[in-house]
Amino acid sequence: MTTDSSTPRPPQQKRSRAAMERILGAAQELVAERGAAALTIADVAVRAEVAVGTIYSRFTGKDALLAAVQDRWLDQLIARHQANRTAVTATSADFQDTVARCVSGMIGTFRDHADLIREFALRNAALPVQDNAALRKLHEVFTQLCDVVLAHPGRPGEIDRRRVALAMRAAQSILEWRVATPLAVAPDNDWDTLSQDLPRLAMNHLSGNTS
Protein backbone atom coordinates (compact mmCIF):
# COMPACT_ATOMS: atom_id res chain seq x y z
CA MET A 1 0.00 0.00 0.00
CA THR A 2 1.43 3.33 -0.93
CA THR A 3 1.41 6.46 1.14
CA ASP A 4 -0.31 9.26 -0.79
CA SER A 5 -0.32 13.01 -0.44
CA SER A 6 -3.21 12.80 2.03
CA THR A 7 -1.02 11.10 4.63
CA PRO A 8 -0.58 13.59 7.50
CA ARG A 9 2.76 14.88 8.61
CA PRO A 10 3.83 13.62 12.05
CA PRO A 11 2.29 15.81 14.78
CA GLN A 12 4.73 18.03 16.60
CA GLN A 13 3.12 18.39 20.01
CA LYS A 14 3.49 15.59 22.55
CA ARG A 15 -0.28 15.41 23.16
CA SER A 16 -0.98 15.20 19.42
CA ARG A 17 1.66 12.51 18.96
CA ALA A 18 0.09 10.48 21.76
CA ALA A 19 -3.35 10.79 20.15
CA MET A 20 -1.96 9.73 16.78
CA GLU A 21 -0.29 6.71 18.33
CA ARG A 22 -3.55 5.70 20.01
CA ILE A 23 -5.42 6.02 16.72
CA LEU A 24 -2.90 3.94 14.77
CA GLY A 25 -2.60 1.38 17.55
CA ALA A 26 -6.36 1.02 17.85
CA ALA A 27 -6.78 0.65 14.10
CA GLN A 28 -4.04 -1.99 13.97
CA GLU A 29 -5.68 -3.99 16.76
CA LEU A 30 -9.06 -3.84 15.03
CA VAL A 31 -7.64 -4.94 11.68
CA ALA A 32 -6.06 -7.94 13.39
CA GLU A 33 -9.28 -8.77 15.25
CA ARG A 34 -11.93 -8.16 12.58
CA GLY A 35 -10.20 -7.60 9.26
CA ALA A 36 -9.67 -4.45 7.21
CA ALA A 37 -13.05 -4.68 5.48
CA ALA A 38 -14.91 -4.48 8.80
CA LEU A 39 -12.87 -1.55 10.10
CA THR A 40 -14.81 1.67 10.69
CA ILE A 41 -13.60 5.11 11.71
CA ALA A 42 -16.22 5.12 14.49
CA ASP A 43 -14.85 1.89 15.99
CA VAL A 44 -11.31 3.24 15.87
CA ALA A 45 -12.42 6.41 17.64
CA VAL A 46 -14.03 4.40 20.44
CA ARG A 47 -10.99 2.15 20.87
CA ALA A 48 -8.55 5.08 20.75
CA GLU A 49 -10.72 7.26 23.02
CA VAL A 50 -10.77 10.18 20.59
CA ALA A 51 -13.51 11.97 18.69
CA VAL A 52 -14.36 10.84 15.17
CA GLY A 53 -13.54 14.35 14.01
CA THR A 54 -10.04 14.01 15.43
CA ILE A 55 -9.38 11.09 13.09
CA TYR A 56 -10.84 12.90 10.08
CA SER A 57 -8.68 15.93 10.89
CA ARG A 58 -5.64 13.71 10.30
CA PHE A 59 -6.85 11.30 7.60
CA THR A 60 -9.03 11.79 4.54
CA GLY A 61 -10.76 8.48 5.20
CA LYS A 62 -10.42 4.79 5.90
CA ASP A 63 -7.95 4.06 3.08
CA ALA A 64 -5.55 6.77 4.24
CA LEU A 65 -5.80 5.47 7.81
CA LEU A 66 -5.09 1.91 6.69
CA ALA A 67 -2.08 3.11 4.70
CA ALA A 68 -0.67 4.76 7.81
CA VAL A 69 -1.40 1.68 9.93
CA GLN A 70 0.45 -0.52 7.46
CA ASP A 71 3.44 1.83 7.41
CA ARG A 72 3.57 1.76 11.22
CA TRP A 73 3.27 -2.02 11.30
CA LEU A 74 6.02 -2.45 8.69
CA ASP A 75 8.31 -0.23 10.74
CA GLN A 76 7.64 -2.49 13.72
CA LEU A 77 8.50 -5.57 11.66
CA ILE A 78 11.70 -3.95 10.40
CA ALA A 79 12.74 -3.06 13.95
CA ARG A 80 12.03 -6.62 15.07
CA HIS A 81 14.02 -8.03 12.16
CA GLN A 82 16.97 -5.76 12.89
CA ALA A 83 16.98 -6.84 16.54
CA ASN A 84 16.90 -10.49 15.51
CA ARG A 85 19.66 -9.95 12.95
CA THR A 86 21.83 -8.29 15.60
CA ALA A 87 21.23 -11.19 17.99
CA VAL A 88 22.12 -13.77 15.32
CA THR A 89 25.29 -12.05 14.12
CA ALA A 90 26.46 -11.43 17.70
CA THR A 91 26.65 -15.15 18.46
CA SER A 92 29.50 -17.49 17.60
CA ALA A 93 27.11 -20.10 16.22
CA ASP A 94 28.10 -22.37 13.37
CA PHE A 95 26.65 -21.89 9.89
CA GLN A 96 23.77 -24.35 10.27
CA ASP A 97 22.73 -22.78 13.56
CA THR A 98 22.79 -19.33 11.98
CA VAL A 99 20.48 -20.51 9.20
CA ALA A 100 18.16 -22.06 11.78
CA ARG A 101 18.07 -18.83 13.78
CA CYS A 102 17.26 -16.78 10.69
CA VAL A 103 14.42 -19.11 9.70
CA SER A 104 13.14 -19.20 13.28
CA GLY A 105 12.99 -15.41 13.22
CA MET A 106 10.83 -15.57 10.10
CA ILE A 107 8.56 -18.14 11.75
CA GLY A 108 8.14 -15.95 14.82
CA THR A 109 7.19 -12.94 12.71
CA PHE A 110 4.58 -14.84 10.71
CA ARG A 111 3.20 -16.53 13.83
CA ASP A 112 2.89 -13.33 15.87
CA HIS A 113 1.50 -11.22 13.02
CA ALA A 114 -0.50 -13.79 11.07
CA ASP A 115 -3.77 -11.84 11.08
CA LEU A 116 -2.17 -8.58 9.94
CA ILE A 117 -0.03 -10.33 7.31
CA ARG A 118 -3.13 -11.95 5.86
CA GLU A 119 -5.13 -8.71 5.80
CA PHE A 120 -2.44 -6.49 4.33
CA ALA A 121 -1.38 -9.12 1.80
CA LEU A 122 -4.91 -9.13 0.42
CA ARG A 123 -4.93 -5.34 0.13
CA ASN A 124 -1.47 -5.16 -1.44
CA ALA A 125 -2.23 -7.85 -4.03
CA ALA A 126 -4.34 -5.38 -5.99
CA LEU A 127 -1.61 -2.74 -6.22
CA PRO A 128 0.82 -2.41 -9.14
CA VAL A 129 4.22 -3.72 -8.09
CA GLN A 130 6.01 -0.53 -9.07
CA ASP A 131 3.71 1.51 -6.79
CA ASN A 132 3.84 -0.86 -3.83
CA ALA A 133 5.99 0.68 -1.13
CA ALA A 134 5.20 -2.19 1.25
CA LEU A 135 6.67 -4.76 -1.12
CA ARG A 136 9.83 -2.71 -1.44
CA LYS A 137 10.22 -2.55 2.33
CA LEU A 138 9.64 -6.28 2.69
CA HIS A 139 12.11 -7.04 -0.09
CA GLU A 140 14.72 -4.98 1.73
CA VAL A 141 14.13 -7.01 4.90
CA PHE A 142 14.40 -10.24 2.91
CA THR A 143 17.67 -9.10 1.30
CA GLN A 144 19.14 -8.24 4.69
CA LEU A 145 18.14 -11.66 6.00
CA CYS A 146 19.97 -13.33 3.12
CA ASP A 147 22.98 -11.12 3.80
CA VAL A 148 23.26 -12.51 7.34
CA VAL A 149 23.57 -16.04 5.93
CA LEU A 150 25.96 -14.98 3.17
CA ALA A 151 28.23 -13.10 5.59
CA HIS A 152 28.79 -16.06 7.89
CA PRO A 153 32.49 -17.00 7.87
CA GLY A 154 31.62 -20.71 7.91
CA ARG A 155 29.44 -20.57 4.80
CA PRO A 156 30.52 -23.20 2.25
CA GLY A 157 31.73 -21.58 -0.95
CA GLU A 158 29.19 -23.30 -3.18
CA ILE A 159 26.32 -21.68 -1.26
CA ASP A 160 25.88 -18.46 -3.21
CA ARG A 161 23.26 -15.71 -3.11
CA ARG A 162 20.97 -17.50 -5.54
CA ARG A 163 20.89 -20.61 -3.38
CA VAL A 164 20.38 -18.63 -0.17
CA ALA A 165 17.51 -16.68 -1.73
CA LEU A 166 15.90 -19.90 -2.95
CA ALA A 167 16.09 -21.47 0.52
CA MET A 168 14.64 -18.42 2.25
CA ARG A 169 11.92 -18.01 -0.37
CA ALA A 170 10.92 -21.64 0.11
CA ALA A 171 10.51 -21.06 3.85
CA GLN A 172 8.69 -17.78 3.28
CA SER A 173 6.27 -19.35 0.79
CA ILE A 174 5.32 -22.07 3.27
CA LEU A 175 4.78 -19.45 5.98
CA GLU A 176 2.60 -17.37 3.65
CA TRP A 177 0.58 -20.49 2.92
CA ARG A 178 0.30 -21.14 6.65
CA VAL A 179 -1.25 -17.77 7.47
CA ALA A 180 -3.67 -18.09 4.53
CA THR A 181 -4.78 -21.67 5.28
CA PRO A 182 -7.00 -22.58 8.25
CA LEU A 183 -5.80 -25.46 10.42
CA ALA A 184 -9.10 -27.19 9.69
CA VAL A 185 -7.90 -27.53 6.09
CA ALA A 186 -4.32 -28.49 6.97
CA PRO A 187 -4.32 -29.86 10.55
CA ASP A 188 -0.62 -30.76 10.46
CA ASN A 189 0.28 -27.21 9.46
CA ASP A 190 0.82 -26.01 13.03
CA TRP A 191 3.51 -23.61 14.19
CA ASP A 192 5.36 -26.17 16.33
CA THR A 193 5.74 -28.51 13.36
CA LEU A 194 6.89 -25.69 11.12
CA SER A 195 9.41 -24.58 13.75
CA GLN A 196 10.97 -28.05 13.58
CA ASP A 197 10.73 -28.64 9.84
CA LEU A 198 11.50 -25.31 8.15
CA PRO A 199 15.10 -24.88 9.40
CA ARG A 200 15.86 -28.37 8.07
CA LEU A 201 14.13 -27.56 4.80
CA ALA A 202 16.23 -24.41 4.41
CA MET A 203 19.45 -26.33 5.03
CA ASN A 204 18.42 -28.98 2.50
CA HIS A 205 17.91 -26.27 -0.11
CA LEU A 206 21.25 -24.69 0.73
CA SER A 207 23.06 -28.03 0.46
CA GLY A 208 21.29 -28.87 -2.79
CA ASN A 209 19.49 -31.81 -1.17
CA THR A 210 15.82 -31.15 -2.08
CA SER A 211 14.78 -34.79 -2.36
Coordinates of N, CA and C in Angstrom, one line a residue:
M1 N 0.8 -1.2 0.0 CA 0.0 0.0 0.0 C 0.9 1.2 0.0
T2 N 0.6 2.1 -0.8 CA 1.4 3.3 -0.9 C 0.9 4.4 0.0
T3 N 1.8 5.3 0.3 CA 1.4 6.5 1.1 C 1.2 7.6 0.2
D4 N 0.0 8.2 0.2 CA -0.3 9.3 -0.8 C -0.2 10.6 -0.1
S5 N -0.5 11.6 -0.9 CA -0.3 13.0 -0.4 C -1.3 13.4 0.7
S6 N -2.3 12.5 0.9 CA -3.2 12.8 2.0 C -2.7 12.3 3.4
T7 N -1.6 11.6 3.4 CA -1.0 11.1 4.6 C -0.5 12.3 5.5
P8 N -0.9 12.4 6.7 CA -0.6 13.6 7.5 C 0.9 13.6 7.9
R9 N 1.4 14.8 8.1 CA 2.8 14.9 8.6 C 2.7 14.5 10.1
P10 N 3.8 14.0 10.6 CA 3.8 13.6 12.0 C 3.5 14.8 12.9
P11 N 2.6 14.7 13.9 CA 2.3 15.8 14.8 C 3.5 16.2 15.6
Q12 N 3.6 17.5 15.9 CA 4.7 18.0 16.6 C 4.6 18.0 18.1
Q13 N 3.3 18.3 18.6 CA 3.1 18.4 20.0 C 3.0 17.0 20.6
K14 N 3.5 16.9 21.9 CA 3.5 15.6 22.6 C 2.1 15.0 22.7
R15 N 1.1 15.9 23.0 CA -0.3 15.4 23.2 C -0.8 14.9 21.8
S16 N -0.5 15.6 20.7 CA -1.0 15.2 19.4 C -0.3 13.9 19.0
R17 N 1.0 13.7 19.3 CA 1.7 12.5 19.0 C 1.1 11.3 19.7
A18 N 0.7 11.6 21.0 CA 0.1 10.5 21.8 C -1.3 10.1 21.2
A19 N -2.0 11.1 20.7 CA -3.3 10.8 20.2 C -3.2 10.0 18.9
M20 N -2.2 10.4 18.0 CA -2.0 9.7 16.8 C -1.6 8.3 17.0
E21 N -0.7 8.1 18.0 CA -0.3 6.7 18.3 C -1.5 5.9 18.8
R22 N -2.4 6.4 19.6 CA -3.6 5.7 20.0 C -4.4 5.3 18.8
I23 N -4.6 6.3 17.9 CA -5.4 6.0 16.7 C -4.8 4.9 15.9
L24 N -3.5 5.0 15.6 CA -2.9 3.9 14.8 C -2.9 2.6 15.5
G25 N -2.6 2.6 16.8 CA -2.6 1.4 17.5 C -4.0 0.7 17.6
A26 N -5.0 1.6 17.8 CA -6.4 1.0 17.9 C -6.8 0.4 16.5
A27 N -6.4 1.1 15.4 CA -6.8 0.6 14.1 C -6.1 -0.7 13.8
Q28 N -4.8 -0.8 14.2 CA -4.0 -2.0 14.0 C -4.6 -3.2 14.7
E29 N -5.0 -2.9 16.0 CA -5.7 -4.0 16.8 C -7.0 -4.4 16.1
L30 N -7.8 -3.5 15.6 CA -9.1 -3.8 15.0 C -8.9 -4.6 13.7
V31 N -7.9 -4.2 12.9 CA -7.6 -4.9 11.7 C -7.3 -6.4 12.0
A32 N -6.4 -6.6 13.0 CA -6.1 -7.9 13.4 C -7.3 -8.7 13.9
E33 N -8.2 -8.1 14.6 CA -9.3 -8.8 15.3 C -10.4 -9.1 14.3
R34 N -10.7 -8.1 13.4 CA -11.9 -8.2 12.6 C -11.7 -8.2 11.1
G35 N -10.5 -7.7 10.7 CA -10.2 -7.6 9.3 C -10.4 -6.2 8.8
A36 N -9.7 -5.8 7.7 CA -9.7 -4.5 7.2 C -11.0 -4.1 6.7
A37 N -11.8 -5.0 6.1 CA -13.0 -4.7 5.5 C -14.1 -4.2 6.5
A38 N -14.0 -4.8 7.7 CA -14.9 -4.5 8.8 C -14.5 -3.3 9.6
L39 N -13.3 -2.7 9.3 CA -12.9 -1.5 10.1 C -13.7 -0.3 9.8
T40 N -14.1 0.4 10.9 CA -14.8 1.7 10.7 C -14.1 2.8 11.5
I41 N -14.2 4.0 11.0 CA -13.6 5.1 11.7 C -14.2 5.2 13.1
A42 N -15.5 5.0 13.2 CA -16.2 5.1 14.5 C -15.7 4.1 15.5
D43 N -15.4 2.9 15.1 CA -14.9 1.9 16.0 C -13.4 2.3 16.4
V44 N -12.7 2.8 15.5 CA -11.3 3.2 15.9 C -11.4 4.4 16.9
A45 N -12.3 5.3 16.7 CA -12.4 6.4 17.6 C -12.8 5.9 19.0
V46 N -13.7 4.9 19.1 CA -14.0 4.4 20.4 C -12.8 3.7 21.1
R47 N -12.1 2.9 20.3 CA -11.0 2.2 20.9 C -9.9 3.1 21.3
A48 N -9.7 4.1 20.5 CA -8.6 5.1 20.7 C -8.9 6.2 21.7
E49 N -10.2 6.2 22.1 CA -10.7 7.3 23.0 C -10.5 8.7 22.5
V50 N -10.8 8.9 21.2 CA -10.8 10.2 20.6 C -12.1 10.4 19.9
A51 N -12.3 11.7 19.5 CA -13.5 12.0 18.7 C -13.3 11.5 17.2
V52 N -14.4 11.2 16.6 CA -14.4 10.8 15.2 C -13.7 12.0 14.4
G53 N -14.1 13.2 14.7 CA -13.5 14.4 14.0 C -12.0 14.5 14.1
T54 N -11.5 14.0 15.3 CA -10.0 14.0 15.4 C -9.4 13.1 14.4
I55 N -9.9 12.0 14.1 CA -9.4 11.1 13.1 C -9.5 11.7 11.7
Y56 N -10.7 12.3 11.4 CA -10.8 12.9 10.1 C -10.0 14.2 9.9
S57 N -9.6 14.8 11.0 CA -8.7 15.9 10.9 C -7.3 15.5 10.5
R58 N -7.0 14.2 10.6 CA -5.6 13.7 10.3 C -5.6 12.8 9.0
F59 N -6.8 12.2 8.7 CA -6.8 11.3 7.6 C -8.1 11.6 6.8
T60 N -7.9 11.5 5.4 CA -9.0 11.8 4.5 C -10.1 10.7 4.6
G61 N -9.8 9.6 5.1 CA -10.8 8.5 5.2 C -10.1 7.2 5.6
K62 N -10.9 6.1 5.5 CA -10.4 4.8 5.9 C -9.2 4.3 5.2
D63 N -9.1 4.5 3.8 CA -8.0 4.1 3.1 C -6.7 4.7 3.5
A64 N -6.7 6.0 3.8 CA -5.6 6.8 4.2 C -5.1 6.3 5.6
L65 N -6.1 6.0 6.5 CA -5.8 5.5 7.8 C -5.1 4.1 7.7
L66 N -5.7 3.2 6.9 CA -5.1 1.9 6.7 C -3.7 2.0 6.1
A67 N -3.4 2.9 5.2 CA -2.1 3.1 4.7 C -1.1 3.5 5.8
A68 N -1.5 4.4 6.7 CA -0.7 4.8 7.8 C -0.5 3.6 8.8
V69 N -1.5 2.8 9.0 CA -1.4 1.7 9.9 C -0.4 0.7 9.4
Q70 N -0.5 0.4 8.1 CA 0.4 -0.5 7.5 C 1.9 0.0 7.5
D71 N 2.1 1.3 7.3 CA 3.4 1.8 7.4 C 4.0 1.6 8.8
R72 N 3.2 1.9 9.8 CA 3.6 1.8 11.2 C 3.9 0.3 11.5
W73 N 3.1 -0.6 11.1 CA 3.3 -2.0 11.3 C 4.5 -2.5 10.6
L74 N 4.8 -2.1 9.4 CA 6.0 -2.5 8.7 C 7.3 -2.0 9.4
D75 N 7.2 -0.7 10.0 CA 8.3 -0.2 10.7 C 8.6 -1.1 12.0
Q76 N 7.5 -1.6 12.6 CA 7.6 -2.5 13.7 C 8.3 -3.8 13.3
L77 N 7.9 -4.3 12.1 CA 8.5 -5.6 11.7 C 10.0 -5.4 11.3
I78 N 10.3 -4.2 10.7 CA 11.7 -3.9 10.4 C 12.5 -3.8 11.7
A79 N 12.0 -3.2 12.7 CA 12.7 -3.1 13.9 C 12.9 -4.4 14.6
R80 N 11.9 -5.3 14.5 CA 12.0 -6.6 15.1 C 13.1 -7.4 14.3
H81 N 13.1 -7.3 13.0 CA 14.0 -8.0 12.2 C 15.4 -7.6 12.5
Q82 N 15.6 -6.3 12.6 CA 17.0 -5.8 12.9 C 17.5 -6.3 14.2
A83 N 16.6 -6.3 15.2 CA 17.0 -6.8 16.5 C 17.4 -8.3 16.4
N84 N 16.6 -9.1 15.7 CA 16.9 -10.5 15.5 C 18.2 -10.7 14.7
R85 N 18.4 -9.9 13.7 CA 19.7 -10.0 13.0 C 20.9 -9.7 13.8
T86 N 20.7 -8.6 14.7 CA 21.8 -8.3 15.6 C 22.1 -9.4 16.6
A87 N 21.1 -10.1 17.1 CA 21.2 -11.2 18.0 C 21.9 -12.4 17.3
V88 N 21.5 -12.6 16.1 CA 22.1 -13.8 15.3 C 23.6 -13.5 15.0
T89 N 23.9 -12.3 14.5 CA 25.3 -12.1 14.1 C 26.2 -11.9 15.3
A90 N 25.6 -11.6 16.5 CA 26.5 -11.4 17.7 C 26.9 -12.8 18.3
T91 N 26.3 -13.9 17.9 CA 26.7 -15.2 18.5 C 27.8 -15.8 17.7
S92 N 28.4 -16.8 18.3 CA 29.5 -17.5 17.6 C 29.0 -18.8 17.1
A93 N 27.7 -18.9 16.7 CA 27.1 -20.1 16.2 C 27.7 -20.6 14.9
D94 N 27.6 -21.9 14.7 CA 28.1 -22.4 13.4 C 27.1 -22.0 12.3
F95 N 27.5 -22.3 11.0 CA 26.6 -21.9 9.9 C 25.2 -22.5 10.0
Q96 N 25.1 -23.7 10.2 CA 23.8 -24.3 10.3 C 22.9 -23.7 11.4
D97 N 23.5 -23.4 12.5 CA 22.7 -22.8 13.6 C 22.3 -21.4 13.2
T98 N 23.1 -20.7 12.4 CA 22.8 -19.3 12.0 C 21.6 -19.4 11.0
V99 N 21.6 -20.3 10.1 CA 20.5 -20.5 9.2 C 19.2 -20.8 10.0
A100 N 19.3 -21.7 11.0 CA 18.2 -22.1 11.8 C 17.6 -20.9 12.5
R101 N 18.5 -20.0 13.0 CA 18.1 -18.8 13.8 C 17.4 -17.8 12.9
C102 N 17.9 -17.7 11.7 CA 17.3 -16.8 10.7 C 15.9 -17.3 10.3
V103 N 15.7 -18.6 10.1 CA 14.4 -19.1 9.7 C 13.5 -19.0 10.9
S104 N 14.0 -19.3 12.1 CA 13.1 -19.2 13.3 C 12.6 -17.8 13.5
G105 N 13.4 -16.8 13.1 CA 13.0 -15.4 13.2 C 11.8 -15.1 12.3
M106 N 11.9 -15.7 11.1 CA 10.8 -15.6 10.1 C 9.6 -16.2 10.6
I107 N 9.7 -17.4 11.2 CA 8.6 -18.1 11.7 C 7.9 -17.3 12.8
G108 N 8.7 -16.8 13.7 CA 8.1 -16.0 14.8 C 7.4 -14.7 14.3
T109 N 7.9 -14.1 13.3 CA 7.2 -12.9 12.7 C 5.9 -13.3 12.1
F110 N 5.8 -14.4 11.3 CA 4.6 -14.8 10.7 C 3.6 -15.3 11.8
R111 N 4.1 -16.0 12.8 CA 3.2 -16.5 13.8 C 2.6 -15.4 14.6
D112 N 3.4 -14.4 15.0 CA 2.9 -13.3 15.9 C 2.0 -12.3 15.1
H113 N 2.2 -12.2 13.8 CA 1.5 -11.2 13.0 C 0.6 -11.8 11.9
A114 N 0.2 -13.1 12.1 CA -0.5 -13.8 11.1 C -1.7 -13.0 10.6
D115 N -2.5 -12.5 11.5 CA -3.8 -11.8 11.1 C -3.5 -10.6 10.3
L116 N -2.5 -9.8 10.7 CA -2.2 -8.6 9.9 C -1.5 -8.9 8.6
I117 N -0.7 -9.9 8.6 CA 0.0 -10.3 7.3 C -1.1 -10.7 6.3
R118 N -2.1 -11.5 6.8 CA -3.1 -12.0 5.9 C -3.9 -10.8 5.3
E119 N -4.3 -9.8 6.2 CA -5.1 -8.7 5.8 C -4.4 -7.8 4.8
F120 N -3.2 -7.4 5.2 CA -2.4 -6.5 4.3 C -2.0 -7.1 3.0
A121 N -1.7 -8.4 3.0 CA -1.4 -9.1 1.8 C -2.5 -9.0 0.8
L122 N -3.7 -9.2 1.3 CA -4.9 -9.1 0.4 C -5.1 -7.7 -0.2
R123 N -4.8 -6.7 0.6 CA -4.9 -5.3 0.1 C -3.8 -5.0 -0.9
N124 N -2.6 -5.5 -0.6 CA -1.5 -5.2 -1.4 C -1.5 -5.9 -2.8
A125 N -2.2 -7.0 -2.8 CA -2.2 -7.8 -4.0 C -2.8 -7.1 -5.2
A126 N -3.7 -6.1 -4.9 CA -4.3 -5.4 -6.0 C -3.5 -4.2 -6.5
L127 N -2.4 -3.9 -5.8 CA -1.6 -2.7 -6.2 C -0.6 -3.1 -7.3
P128 N -0.3 -2.2 -8.2 CA 0.8 -2.4 -9.1 C 2.1 -2.5 -8.4
V129 N 3.0 -3.5 -8.8 CA 4.2 -3.7 -8.1 C 5.1 -2.5 -8.0
Q130 N 5.1 -1.7 -9.1 CA 6.0 -0.5 -9.1 C 5.5 0.6 -8.1
D131 N 4.3 0.5 -7.7 CA 3.7 1.5 -6.8 C 3.6 1.0 -5.4
N132 N 4.1 -0.2 -5.1 CA 3.8 -0.9 -3.8 C 5.0 -0.6 -2.9
A133 N 4.9 0.4 -2.1 CA 6.0 0.7 -1.1 C 6.2 -0.4 -0.1
A134 N 5.1 -1.1 0.3 CA 5.2 -2.2 1.2 C 6.1 -3.3 0.7
L135 N 5.9 -3.7 -0.5 CA 6.7 -4.8 -1.1 C 8.1 -4.4 -1.2
R136 N 8.4 -3.1 -1.4 CA 9.8 -2.7 -1.4 C 10.5 -2.8 -0.1
K137 N 9.7 -2.4 1.0 CA 10.2 -2.5 2.3 C 10.5 -4.0 2.7
L138 N 9.5 -4.9 2.4 CA 9.6 -6.3 2.7 C 10.8 -6.9 1.9
H139 N 11.0 -6.5 0.7 CA 12.1 -7.0 -0.1 C 13.4 -6.6 0.5
E140 N 13.5 -5.4 1.1 CA 14.7 -5.0 1.7 C 15.0 -5.8 3.0
V141 N 14.0 -6.1 3.7 CA 14.1 -7.0 4.9 C 14.6 -8.4 4.5
F142 N 14.0 -8.9 3.4 CA 14.4 -10.2 2.9 C 15.9 -10.2 2.5
T143 N 16.3 -9.2 1.8 CA 17.7 -9.1 1.3 C 18.6 -9.1 2.5
Q144 N 18.3 -8.3 3.5 CA 19.1 -8.2 4.7 C 19.2 -9.6 5.4
L145 N 18.1 -10.3 5.4 CA 18.1 -11.7 6.0 C 19.1 -12.6 5.2
C146 N 19.0 -12.5 3.9 CA 20.0 -13.3 3.1 C 21.4 -12.9 3.4
D147 N 21.6 -11.6 3.6 CA 23.0 -11.1 3.8 C 23.6 -11.7 5.1
V148 N 22.8 -11.9 6.1 CA 23.3 -12.5 7.3 C 23.8 -13.9 7.1
V149 N 23.1 -14.7 6.3 CA 23.6 -16.0 5.9 C 24.8 -16.0 5.1
L150 N 24.8 -15.1 4.1 CA 26.0 -15.0 3.2 C 27.2 -14.5 3.9
A151 N 27.1 -13.7 4.9 CA 28.2 -13.1 5.6 C 28.9 -14.0 6.6
H152 N 28.2 -15.2 6.9 CA 28.8 -16.1 7.9 C 30.1 -16.6 7.4
P153 N 31.2 -16.5 8.3 CA 32.5 -17.0 7.9 C 32.6 -18.5 7.6
G154 N 31.6 -19.3 8.1 CA 31.6 -20.7 7.9 C 30.8 -21.2 6.7
R155 N 30.3 -20.2 5.9 CA 29.4 -20.6 4.8 C 30.3 -21.3 3.7
P156 N 29.8 -22.5 3.3 CA 30.5 -23.2 2.2 C 30.5 -22.4 1.0
G157 N 31.6 -22.4 0.2 CA 31.7 -21.6 -1.0 C 30.7 -21.8 -2.0
E158 N 30.2 -23.0 -2.1 CA 29.2 -23.3 -3.2 C 27.8 -22.7 -2.9
I159 N 27.6 -22.3 -1.6 CA 26.3 -21.7 -1.3 C 26.4 -20.2 -1.6
D160 N 25.8 -19.8 -2.7 CA 25.9 -18.5 -3.2 C 24.6 -17.8 -2.9
R161 N 24.5 -16.5 -3.4 CA 23.3 -15.7 -3.1 C 22.0 -16.3 -3.7
R162 N 22.1 -16.9 -4.9 CA 21.0 -17.5 -5.5 C 20.4 -18.6 -4.7
R163 N 21.3 -19.5 -4.2 CA 20.9 -20.6 -3.4 C 20.3 -20.2 -2.0
V164 N 20.9 -19.1 -1.4 CA 20.4 -18.6 -0.2 C 19.0 -18.1 -0.4
A165 N 18.8 -17.3 -1.4 CA 17.5 -16.7 -1.7 C 16.5 -17.8 -2.0
L166 N 16.8 -18.8 -2.7 CA 15.9 -19.9 -2.9 C 15.5 -20.6 -1.6
A167 N 16.4 -20.8 -0.8 CA 16.1 -21.5 0.5 C 15.2 -20.6 1.4
M168 N 15.5 -19.3 1.4 CA 14.6 -18.4 2.2 C 13.3 -18.2 1.6
R169 N 13.2 -18.2 0.3 CA 11.9 -18.0 -0.4 C 11.0 -19.3 -0.2
A170 N 11.7 -20.4 -0.1 CA 10.9 -21.6 0.1 C 10.3 -21.6 1.5
A171 N 11.1 -21.2 2.5 CA 10.5 -21.1 3.9 C 9.4 -20.0 3.9
Q172 N 9.7 -18.9 3.3 CA 8.7 -17.8 3.3 C 7.4 -18.2 2.6
S173 N 7.5 -18.9 1.5 CA 6.3 -19.3 0.8 C 5.4 -20.3 1.7
I174 N 6.1 -21.2 2.4 CA 5.3 -22.1 3.3 C 4.7 -21.3 4.4
L175 N 5.3 -20.3 4.9 CA 4.8 -19.4 6.0 C 3.6 -18.6 5.5
E176 N 3.7 -18.1 4.2 CA 2.6 -17.4 3.7 C 1.4 -18.3 3.5
W177 N 1.7 -19.5 3.0 CA 0.6 -20.5 2.9 C 0.0 -20.8 4.3
R178 N 0.8 -20.9 5.3 CA 0.3 -21.1 6.6 C -0.7 -20.1 7.1
V179 N -0.4 -18.8 6.9 CA -1.3 -17.8 7.5 C -2.5 -17.7 6.6
A180 N -2.5 -18.2 5.4 CA -3.7 -18.1 4.5 C -4.5 -19.3 4.6
T181 N -4.1 -20.4 5.3 CA -4.8 -21.7 5.3 C -5.2 -22.0 6.7
P182 N -6.5 -22.2 6.9 CA -7.0 -22.6 8.3 C -6.5 -24.0 8.6
L183 N -6.3 -24.2 9.9 CA -5.8 -25.5 10.4 C -6.8 -26.6 10.1
A184 N -8.1 -26.2 10.0 CA -9.1 -27.2 9.7 C -8.8 -27.8 8.3
V185 N -8.2 -27.0 7.4 CA -7.9 -27.5 6.1 C -6.6 -28.3 6.1
A186 N -5.6 -27.8 6.9 CA -4.3 -28.5 7.0 C -4.0 -28.7 8.4
P187 N -4.5 -29.7 9.1 CA -4.3 -29.9 10.6 C -2.9 -30.1 11.0
D188 N -2.0 -30.5 10.1 CA -0.6 -30.8 10.5 C 0.2 -29.5 10.2
N189 N -0.4 -28.4 9.8 CA 0.3 -27.2 9.5 C 0.4 -26.3 10.7
D190 N 0.8 -26.8 11.8 CA 0.8 -26.0 13.0 C 2.2 -25.4 13.2
W191 N 2.3 -24.4 14.0 CA 3.5 -23.6 14.2 C 4.6 -24.5 14.8
D192 N 4.3 -25.3 15.7 CA 5.4 -26.2 16.3 C 6.0 -27.1 15.3
T193 N 5.2 -27.7 14.4 CA 5.7 -28.5 13.4 C 6.6 -27.7 12.4
L194 N 6.1 -26.5 12.0 CA 6.9 -25.7 11.1 C 8.2 -25.3 11.8
S195 N 8.2 -25.0 13.1 CA 9.4 -24.6 13.7 C 10.5 -25.7 13.7
Q196 N 10.0 -26.9 13.7 CA 11.0 -28.0 13.6 C 11.4 -28.3 12.1
D197 N 10.5 -28.2 11.2 CA 10.7 -28.6 9.8 C 11.4 -27.6 8.9
L198 N 11.0 -26.3 9.1 CA 11.5 -25.3 8.2 C 13.0 -25.1 8.2
P199 N 13.6 -25.0 9.4 CA 15.1 -24.9 9.4 C 15.8 -26.0 8.7
R200 N 15.3 -27.3 8.8 CA 15.9 -28.4 8.1 C 15.6 -28.2 6.6
L201 N 14.4 -27.8 6.2 CA 14.1 -27.6 4.8 C 15.1 -26.5 4.2
A202 N 15.3 -25.4 4.9 CA 16.2 -24.4 4.4 C 17.6 -25.0 4.2
M203 N 18.1 -25.8 5.2 CA 19.5 -26.3 5.0 C 19.5 -27.3 3.9
N204 N 18.4 -28.1 3.6 CA 18.4 -29.0 2.5 C 18.5 -28.2 1.2
H205 N 17.8 -27.1 1.1 CA 17.9 -26.3 -0.1 C 19.3 -25.7 -0.3
L206 N 19.9 -25.3 0.8 CA 21.2 -24.7 0.7 C 22.3 -25.7 0.3
S207 N 22.1 -27.0 0.8 CA 23.1 -28.0 0.5 C 22.8 -28.7 -0.9
G208 N 21.6 -28.3 -1.5 CA 21.3 -28.9 -2.8 C 20.5 -30.2 -2.7
N209 N 20.2 -30.6 -1.4 CA 19.5 -31.8 -1.2 C 18.0 -31.5 -1.0
T210 N 17.3 -31.5 -2.1 CA 15.8 -31.1 -2.1 C 15.0 -32.4 -2.3
S211 N 15.6 -33.5 -2.2 CA 14.8 -34.8 -2.4 C 14.1 -35.2 -1.1

